Amino acid sequence: MWSLVTRCTRGCARRRRRRKWPSGIRSLRLEIVFLLRCLALAAAVDHTLKVVVIDGNMEVVHQSNVQFDSELPEFRTVGGVHLHDDRLTVTSPVLMWVKALNLLLDKMKRGGLDLTRVSALSGSGQQHGSVYWRRGARETLTRLDQDQDLDLDLHQLLQRFTGNQIMKLRQTRAEEFQDTERISLVSSFAASLFLGDYAAIDHSDGSGMNLMDINTRSWSEICLEAVAPGLARLLGTPLPSTSVLGPISSYFVRRYGFSPRCQVVTFTGDNPASLAGMRLKPGDVTVSLGTSDTVFLWLQQPRPALEGHVFCNPVDGQAYMALLCFKNGSLTRERVRNQFAGGSWELFSAALKDTPLGNHGNIGFYFDTMEITPPAVGVHRFDRDDAEVSSFGPQVEVRALVEGQFLSRRLHAERLGFSARSRVVATGGASSNKEILQVLSDVFNTPVFTMDLSNSACLGSAYRAVHGLVAESGVSFFDVMKNSPEPQLVASPHPAAQEVYAPMLQRFARLEERVLQQRRT
Ligand code: ADP
């Protein structure tokens, strides 16, 4: 049974315990943002529910969070989730998020934050997750009791991708599916709580469901029909990501003192919110050099491919964004550093400085673990004549690794439609390494900038809340953000970069195809 209730009665706790749902996620993240008159507030859930409040100058004026494991021990989560016996399935209880929201707002109120000044709020949640509202839930949602903690008896499952998951649920839980009144994403679920009614799925998070036609920005009839009849009604009409959904629910007005004029701006997925937090502009690319590497792209004309994800852009209704994930990032760089540069980033950097652009024609592919983009494994080295060789000298090896990684980032970004280059914004642990960033700048033939992007999804939600208030009148996101700090220039491309890397990229593409062919045969 799926239901929404406002009170945590013993009965509902018992009902919850009886139900076991096949949920699967690798991690969970939910974010929420509020904006006060001149203040905006953002919240995020990872193993914590976080909130950030910003003022009219986009400065952070308040931050708070709730740690799931330690502050809500009754849910017995580790890192905010339950790992199932199969060691693969990971779930997070929706009820815990809702309780965390009460706790967070209580903390903010106790901390003296004047919630009457909040003029708008928004937020984001981990992409691809879905929440199922039982028939009758809307009725309860519109009549939340201010004297009670929010306590929702919901079931959620979070598994990529949403469309496939809805289909599976319909097949394996037909009876419960029949009793479903509405399906939300994690983001629109959180927005629904604040709105006191079902919140629309926004175009950006909705486009990650594999159910939307990203050109028309509406549900694809063919996809919906393939998943479940009547699905359009269950999902509701998706709205632009900058839409104001309506004023905050009277529950929050009465219980926490929010202004009844406080507006709820559509919530979105964590990745789109990050793009807003990074303040990416048309033609920009962000390369995050963390444990894994991630590439975020701003696209005007996408070319969806089997690799990577293309979403509607969360801050510009005419544009798109794309995301590419590369598993072999810093850990592979560390392995090569340890083997070929005596475990020292200084020696690693010296090797990059001492070797020429293009590495004398040597090219390498370093997939210590099965790569996502492209799906290949192993180390493959090619000399200037495209002959596969078993080793390079230590310095050549270091440059082959870094050039190979960045050629791959550029190749796959271009395959998704990336062409304009205004800036590369580098983030993550390895962005502290100037020599690595110089190679990045040369391979992309574009200046590289760095900026502090910690909390980017949370801040992005706050920025979106500010923008949401004026988006209707045609003000762009960038107009709203014009006074925010600019990223710092750290590397400019070498004058010979284009000459060297344009042909090298073509060779790299051919050699990558060869590596993939080898795997297939
Ligand atoms: P996460 O993805 O876990 O957030 P970070 O963005 O913090 O990771 O990046 C951590 C990685 O940064 C480490 O694995 C390390 O290899 C890399 N790193 C740290 N300092 C340097 C450096 N000077 N040069 C290159 N890589 C570095």
Coordinates of C-alpha atoms and ligand atoms in Angstrom, one line a residue, residues 288-292 329-331 333-334 337 345-346 348-349 427-434 436, ligand 1:
S288 CA 36.1 17.8 -12.9
L289 CA 39.3 16.0 -12.0
G290 CA 38.3 14.0 -9.0
T291 CA 38.5 10.3 -8.1
S292 CA 36.6 9.9 -11.4
G329 CA 40.6 9.6 -13.4
S330 CA 42.8 10.5 -10.5
L331 CA 43.3 6.9 -9.3
R333 CA 47.0 9.2 -12.5
E334 CA 48.1 8.2 -9.1
R337 CA 52.7 8.7 -10.7
W345 CA 53.3 14.9 -8.1
E346 CA 56.4 17.2 -8.5
F348 CA 54.9 13.8 -12.5
S349 CA 54.6 17.6 -13.3
T427 CA 37.7 21.5 -10.6
G428 CA 38.5 18.6 -8.4
G429 CA 41.7 17.5 -6.6
A430 CA 43.9 17.4 -9.7
S431 CA 43.0 21.0 -10.7
S432 CA 45.6 22.1 -8.2
N433 CA 48.3 20.8 -10.6
K434 CA 49.3 23.6 -13.0
I436 CA 48.1 19.0 -15.7
Ligands
ADP1 P1 36.7 13.3 -5.0 O1 36.3 12.9 -6.4 O2 36.8 12.1 -4.1 O3 35.9 14.5 -4.4 P2 38.9 15.1 -5.2 O4 38.2 16.0 -6.2 O5 39.2 15.6 -3.8 O6 38.2 13.7 -5.1 O7 40.3 14.7 -5.9 C1 41.1 13.8 -5.2 C2 42.2 13.4 -6.1 O8 43.0 14.6 -6.4 C3 43.2 12.5 -5.5 O9 42.8 11.1 -5.8 C4 44.6 12.9 -6.1 O10 45.0 11.9 -7.0 C5 44.3 14.1 -6.8 N1 45.3 15.1 -6.6 C6 45.5 15.8 -5.4 N2 46.6 16.6 -5.6 C7 47.0 16.5 -6.8 C8 48.1 17.1 -7.6 N3 48.9 18.0 -7.1 N4 48.3 16.7 -8.8 C9 47.4 15.8 -9.4 N5 46.4 15.2 -8.7 C10 46.2 15.5 -7.5

